[in-house]
Coordinates of N, CA and C in Angstrom, one line a residue:
M5 N -1.7 -7.8 -14.1 CA -1.3 -8.0 -12.7 C -2.5 -7.7 -11.9
E6 N -2.6 -8.4 -10.7 CA -3.8 -8.3 -9.9 C -3.3 -8.3 -8.4
I7 N -4.0 -7.5 -7.6 CA -3.8 -7.5 -6.1 C -5.2 -7.8 -5.5
T8 N -5.2 -8.7 -4.5 CA -6.4 -9.0 -3.8 C -6.0 -9.2 -2.3
S9 N -7.0 -9.4 -1.4 CA -6.8 -9.6 0.0 C -7.8 -10.7 0.4
P10 N -7.3 -11.7 1.2 CA -8.2 -12.6 1.8 C -9.0 -12.0 2.9
A11 N -8.7 -10.8 3.4 CA -9.4 -10.2 4.5 C -10.6 -9.4 4.0
F12 N -10.6 -8.9 2.8 CA -11.7 -8.1 2.3 C -11.7 -8.1 0.8
K13 N -12.9 -7.9 0.2 CA -13.1 -7.9 -1.2 C -12.9 -6.4 -1.7
H14 N -12.6 -6.3 -3.0 CA -12.5 -5.0 -3.7 C -13.8 -4.2 -3.4
E15 N -13.6 -3.0 -3.0 CA -14.7 -2.0 -2.8 C -15.6 -2.4 -1.5
H16 N -15.1 -3.3 -0.7 CA -15.8 -3.7 0.5 C -15.1 -3.2 1.8
P17 N -15.8 -3.2 2.9 CA -15.2 -2.7 4.2 C -13.9 -3.5 4.6
I18 N -12.9 -2.7 5.1 CA -11.7 -3.3 5.6 C -12.0 -3.7 7.1
P19 N -11.7 -4.9 7.5 CA -12.0 -5.3 8.9 C -11.3 -4.4 9.9
K20 N -11.9 -4.2 11.0 CA -11.5 -3.3 12.1 C -10.0 -3.7 12.5
K21 N -9.7 -4.9 12.5 CA -8.4 -5.4 12.9 C -7.2 -4.6 12.2
Y22 N -7.5 -4.2 11.0 CA -6.4 -3.5 10.2 C -6.5 -2.0 10.3
T23 N -7.2 -1.5 11.3 CA -7.4 0.0 11.5 C -6.9 0.5 12.8
C24 N -7.0 1.8 13.0 CA -6.6 2.4 14.3 C -7.5 1.9 15.4
E25 N -8.7 1.4 15.1 CA -9.6 1.0 16.1 C -9.4 -0.5 16.5
G26 N -8.5 -1.2 15.8 CA -8.2 -2.6 16.0 C -6.7 -2.7 16.4
E27 N -6.1 -3.7 15.8 CA -4.7 -4.0 16.0 C -3.7 -3.2 15.2
D28 N -4.3 -2.5 14.2 CA -3.5 -1.6 13.3 C -2.4 -2.5 12.5
L29 N -2.8 -3.7 12.1 CA -1.9 -4.5 11.4 C -2.1 -4.3 9.9
S30 N -1.0 -4.4 9.1 CA -1.2 -4.3 7.6 C -2.0 -5.6 7.2
P31 N -2.9 -5.4 6.2 CA -3.7 -6.5 5.8 C -2.9 -7.5 5.0
P32 N -3.4 -8.8 4.9 CA -2.7 -9.7 4.0 C -3.0 -9.4 2.6
L33 N -2.1 -9.5 1.7 CA -2.3 -9.2 0.3 C -1.8 -10.4 -0.6
V34 N -2.4 -10.5 -1.7 CA -2.0 -11.5 -2.7 C -1.7 -10.8 -4.0
F35 N -0.6 -11.2 -4.6 CA -0.2 -10.6 -5.9 C -0.2 -11.7 -7.0
Q36 N -0.8 -11.4 -8.1 CA -0.9 -12.4 -9.2 C -0.5 -11.8 -10.5
D37 N 0.0 -12.6 -11.4 CA 0.3 -12.2 -12.8 C 1.3 -11.0 -12.8
V38 N 2.3 -11.1 -11.9 CA 3.4 -10.1 -11.9 C 4.2 -10.3 -13.2
P39 N 4.6 -9.3 -13.9 CA 5.4 -9.5 -15.1 C 6.7 -10.3 -14.8
S40 N 7.1 -11.2 -15.6 CA 8.2 -12.1 -15.4 C 9.6 -11.3 -15.4
N41 N 9.6 -10.1 -16.0 CA 10.8 -9.3 -16.1 C 10.8 -8.2 -15.0
A42 N 9.9 -8.3 -14.0 CA 9.9 -7.3 -12.9 C 11.1 -7.6 -12.0
K43 N 11.7 -6.5 -11.5 CA 12.8 -6.6 -10.6 C 12.4 -6.3 -9.1
S44 N 11.3 -5.6 -9.0 CA 10.8 -5.3 -7.6 C 9.3 -4.8 -7.7
L45 N 8.7 -4.8 -6.5 CA 7.3 -4.3 -6.4 C 7.3 -3.1 -5.4
T46 N 6.5 -2.2 -5.7 CA 6.3 -1.0 -4.9 C 4.8 -1.0 -4.5
L47 N 4.5 -0.7 -3.3 CA 3.1 -0.7 -2.8 C 2.8 0.7 -2.1
I48 N 1.7 1.3 -2.4 CA 1.3 2.5 -1.8 C -0.2 2.4 -1.4
M49 N -0.4 2.7 -0.1 CA -1.8 2.8 0.4 C -2.1 4.2 0.8
E50 N -3.2 4.7 0.2 CA -3.6 6.1 0.5 C -5.1 6.3 0.6
D51 N -5.5 7.3 1.3 CA -6.9 7.7 1.5 C -7.2 9.0 0.7
P52 N -7.8 8.8 -0.5 CA -8.1 10.0 -1.3 C -9.3 10.9 -0.8
D53 N -10.0 10.4 0.3 CA -11.1 11.1 0.8 C -10.8 11.8 2.1
A54 N -9.6 11.9 2.5 CA -9.2 12.7 3.7 C -9.6 14.1 3.5
P55 N -10.0 14.8 4.6 CA -10.4 16.2 4.6 C -9.4 17.2 4.0
R56 N -8.1 16.9 4.2 CA -7.1 17.9 3.7 C -6.4 17.3 2.4
G57 N -7.0 16.4 1.7 CA -6.3 15.9 0.5 C -5.8 14.5 0.8
V58 N -5.2 13.9 -0.2 CA -4.7 12.5 -0.1 C -3.8 12.3 1.1
F59 N -4.2 11.2 1.9 CA -3.5 10.9 3.1 C -2.8 9.6 2.9
D60 N -1.4 9.5 3.1 CA -0.7 8.3 2.8 C -0.6 7.5 4.1
H61 N -0.9 6.2 3.9 CA -0.9 5.2 5.1 C 0.2 4.3 5.0
W62 N 0.7 3.9 3.8 CA 1.8 2.9 3.7 C 2.5 3.1 2.4
I63 N 3.8 3.2 2.5 CA 4.7 3.3 1.3 C 5.8 2.2 1.4
V64 N 5.8 1.3 0.5 CA 6.8 0.2 0.6 C 7.4 0.0 -0.8
W65 N 8.7 -0.3 -0.8 CA 9.4 -0.5 -2.1 C 10.4 -1.7 -1.9
N66 N 10.8 -2.1 -3.1 CA 11.8 -3.2 -3.2 C 11.3 -4.6 -2.6
L67 N 10.0 -4.8 -2.7 CA 9.4 -6.1 -2.4 C 9.9 -7.0 -3.5
P68 N 10.2 -8.3 -3.2 CA 10.7 -9.2 -4.3 C 9.6 -9.4 -5.3
P69 N 9.9 -9.5 -6.6 CA 8.9 -9.6 -7.6 C 8.2 -11.0 -7.6
H70 N 8.9 -12.0 -7.1 CA 8.3 -13.3 -7.0 C 7.4 -13.5 -5.8
L71 N 7.3 -12.5 -5.0 CA 6.4 -12.5 -3.8 C 5.0 -12.7 -4.3
M72 N 4.3 -13.8 -3.8 CA 2.9 -14.0 -4.2 C 2.0 -13.6 -3.1
T73 N 2.5 -13.5 -1.8 CA 1.6 -13.1 -0.7 C 2.4 -12.2 0.2
L74 N 1.8 -11.3 0.8 CA 2.3 -10.5 1.9 C 1.4 -10.8 3.1
A75 N 2.0 -11.4 4.1 CA 1.2 -11.8 5.3 C 0.7 -10.6 6.1
E76 N -0.3 -10.8 6.8 CA -0.8 -9.8 7.8 C 0.3 -9.4 8.7
G77 N 0.4 -8.1 8.8 CA 1.5 -7.5 9.7 C 2.9 -7.8 9.3
A78 N 3.1 -8.1 8.0 CA 4.4 -8.5 7.5 C 5.5 -7.4 7.7
Q79 N 6.7 -7.9 7.9 CA 7.9 -7.0 7.9 C 8.3 -6.8 6.4
V80 N 8.6 -5.6 6.0 CA 8.9 -5.3 4.6 C 10.3 -4.7 4.5
P81 N 11.0 -4.8 3.3 CA 12.3 -4.3 3.2 C 12.5 -2.8 3.4
M82 N 11.7 -2.0 2.7 CA 11.9 -0.5 2.7 C 10.6 0.2 2.9
E83 N 10.5 1.1 3.9 CA 9.2 1.8 4.1 C 9.5 3.3 4.1
G84 N 8.5 4.0 3.5 CA 8.6 5.5 3.4 C 7.8 6.1 4.5
K85 N 8.1 7.4 4.6 CA 7.4 8.2 5.6 C 5.9 8.5 5.1
N86 N 5.0 8.1 6.0 CA 3.6 8.3 5.6 C 3.1 9.6 6.2
S87 N 1.8 9.9 6.0 CA 1.2 11.2 6.5 C 1.1 11.2 8.0
F88 N 1.4 10.1 8.7 CA 1.4 10.1 10.2 C 2.9 10.5 10.6
H89 N 3.8 10.7 9.7 CA 5.2 11.0 9.9 C 6.0 9.8 10.5
V90 N 5.6 8.6 10.1 CA 6.3 7.4 10.6 C 6.6 6.5 9.3
D91 N 7.6 5.7 9.4 CA 7.9 4.9 8.2 C 7.5 3.4 8.5
K92 N 6.2 3.3 8.7 CA 5.5 2.0 8.9 C 4.1 2.1 8.5
Y93 N 3.4 0.9 8.5 CA 2.0 0.9 8.2 C 1.2 1.6 9.3
R94 N 0.2 2.4 8.9 CA -0.8 2.9 9.8 C -2.1 2.8 9.1
G95 N -3.0 2.1 9.8 CA -4.3 1.7 9.1 C -5.3 2.8 9.1
P96 N -6.4 2.5 8.4 CA -7.5 3.5 8.3 C -7.9 4.1 9.6
C97 N -8.1 5.4 9.7 CA -8.5 6.1 10.9 C -9.2 7.4 10.5
P98 N -10.3 7.3 9.7 CA -10.9 8.5 9.2 C -11.7 9.2 10.4
P99 N -12.0 10.5 10.2 CA -12.8 11.1 11.1 C -14.2 10.5 11.1
P100 N -15.0 10.6 12.1 CA -16.4 10.1 12.1 C -17.2 10.7 10.9
G101 N -18.0 9.9 10.3 CA -18.8 10.4 9.2 C -18.9 9.4 8.1
S102 N -18.8 9.9 6.9 CA -18.9 9.0 5.7 C -17.7 8.1 5.5
P103 N -18.0 6.9 4.8 CA -16.9 6.0 4.6 C -15.8 6.6 3.8
H104 N -14.5 6.2 4.0 CA -13.4 6.6 3.2 C -12.9 5.4 2.4
R105 N -12.4 5.7 1.2 CA -11.8 4.7 0.4 C -10.3 4.6 0.7
Y106 N -9.8 3.4 0.8 CA -8.3 3.2 1.0 C -7.8 2.4 -0.2
V107 N -7.0 3.1 -1.0 CA -6.6 2.6 -2.3 C -5.2 2.0 -2.1
I108 N -5.1 0.7 -2.4 CA -3.8 0.0 -2.3 C -3.4 -0.2 -3.7
Q109 N -2.2 0.4 -4.1 CA -1.7 0.2 -5.4 C -0.4 -0.5 -5.4
V110 N -0.2 -1.5 -6.3 CA 1.0 -2.2 -6.4 C 1.6 -2.0 -7.8
Y111 N 2.8 -1.7 -7.9 CA 3.5 -1.4 -9.1 C 4.6 -2.5 -9.3
A112 N 4.7 -3.1 -10.5 CA 5.8 -3.9 -10.9 C 6.8 -3.0 -11.6
L113 N 8.1 -3.0 -11.1 CA 9.1 -2.2 -11.7 C 10.2 -3.0 -12.4
D114 N 10.9 -2.4 -13.3 CA 12.0 -3.0 -14.0 C 13.3 -2.8 -13.3
I115 N 13.3 -2.1 -12.1 CA 14.5 -1.9 -11.3 C 14.1 -2.0 -9.9
Q116 N 15.2 -2.0 -9.0 CA 15.0 -1.8 -7.6 C 15.3 -0.4 -7.3
L117 N 14.5 0.2 -6.4 CA 14.7 1.6 -6.1 C 15.9 1.8 -5.1
N118 N 16.7 2.8 -5.4 CA 17.9 3.1 -4.6 C 17.5 4.3 -3.7
L119 N 16.7 4.0 -2.7 CA 16.2 5.1 -1.8 C 16.4 4.7 -0.4
P120 N 16.7 5.6 0.5 CA 16.8 5.3 1.9 C 15.4 5.1 2.6
T121 N 15.3 4.3 3.6 CA 14.1 4.2 4.4 C 13.7 5.5 4.9
G122 N 12.4 5.8 4.9 CA 11.9 7.1 5.3 C 11.7 8.0 4.2
S123 N 12.0 7.6 3.0 CA 11.8 8.5 1.8 C 10.3 8.9 1.7
S124 N 10.0 10.0 1.1 CA 8.6 10.5 0.9 C 8.0 9.8 -0.3
K125 N 6.7 9.8 -0.3 CA 6.0 9.2 -1.5 C 6.4 9.9 -2.8
K126 N 6.6 11.2 -2.7 CA 7.0 12.0 -3.9 C 8.3 11.5 -4.4
R127 N 9.3 11.2 -3.5 CA 10.6 10.7 -4.0 C 10.5 9.3 -4.6
V128 N 9.6 8.5 -4.0 CA 9.4 7.1 -4.5 C 8.8 7.2 -5.9
L129 N 7.7 8.0 -6.1 CA 7.1 8.1 -7.4 C 8.0 8.7 -8.4
E130 N 8.9 9.6 -8.0 CA 9.9 10.2 -9.0 C 10.8 9.1 -9.4
A131 N 11.3 8.3 -8.5 CA 12.2 7.2 -8.8 C 11.6 6.1 -9.7
M132 N 10.3 6.0 -9.6 CA 9.6 4.9 -10.4 C 9.4 5.4 -11.8
E133 N 9.4 6.7 -12.1 CA 9.1 7.2 -13.4 C 9.9 6.5 -14.5
G134 N 9.2 6.0 -15.5 CA 9.8 5.3 -16.6 C 10.2 3.9 -16.4
H135 N 9.8 3.4 -15.2 CA 10.2 2.0 -14.8 C 9.0 1.1 -14.5
I136 N 7.8 1.6 -14.7 CA 6.6 0.8 -14.3 C 6.2 -0.1 -15.4
L137 N 6.2 -1.4 -15.1 CA 5.8 -2.5 -16.1 C 4.3 -2.8 -16.0
A138 N 3.8 -2.7 -14.8 CA 2.3 -3.0 -14.6 C 1.9 -2.4 -13.3
K139 N 0.6 -2.2 -13.1 CA 0.0 -1.7 -11.9 C -1.3 -2.4 -11.6
A140 N -1.6 -2.6 -10.3 CA -2.9 -3.2 -9.9 C -3.4 -2.4 -8.7
V141 N -4.7 -2.4 -8.5 CA -5.3 -1.6 -7.5 C -6.4 -2.4 -6.7
L142 N -6.3 -2.3 -5.4 CA -7.3 -2.9 -4.5 C -7.9 -1.7 -3.7
I143 N -9.2 -1.6 -3.6 CA -9.8 -0.5 -2.8 C -10.6 -1.2 -1.7
G144 N -10.4 -0.7 -0.4 CA -11.2 -1.1 0.7 C -11.8 0.2 1.3
K145 N -12.8 0.0 2.1 CA -13.5 1.1 2.7 C -13.6 1.0 4.2
Y146 N -13.6 2.1 4.9 CA -13.7 2.1 6.3 C -14.4 3.4 6.8
Q147 N -15.3 3.2 7.8 CA -16.1 4.3 8.3 C -16.1 4.2 9.9
R148 N -16.0 5.3 10.5 CA -16.1 5.4 12.0 C -17.3 6.1 12.4

C-alpha cells in the first residue's frame, strides 16, 4: 500500500496553505495498492517533534477502502479528537525554530470501526488491534 500527495513529496515541505499560517485545509492524498479485502481505511496525522511529545493533528476512520483520492479540505465520515481538542483537521503549527515532521499514516483494516465521532487516538488504535492488513506512511515537513 502507498500514500502520496500531489501537494508535496515524501520528506519535503508541506505548503503553507495546509498549515495554521495558511488556509488550514487538509492536504490532498492519494492511496494506491489498498488490499482488496480491506473494509475501511484509518488515517492518523501526527507531529513526533512537538516539544511535549507526539501531537495529533488529524484522526480519521471508516474511509471507504476503494477510495483512491482524498481531496484537499475533504469532508470525512468519522473524526477523532486531536491535540487541539477538536474533531477535525488542524494543520502544522510548530513553534518557531527547527522544522517538524508531520507523519501521515494510513491503515487498511479488515473491519469498520464502531466508534463515535470525537474518539481519542488511543481508542482508535485499540479498536484497530488485530485488524491491520497494511500500512503506508507519508512524511511532510514544516518550519516557522
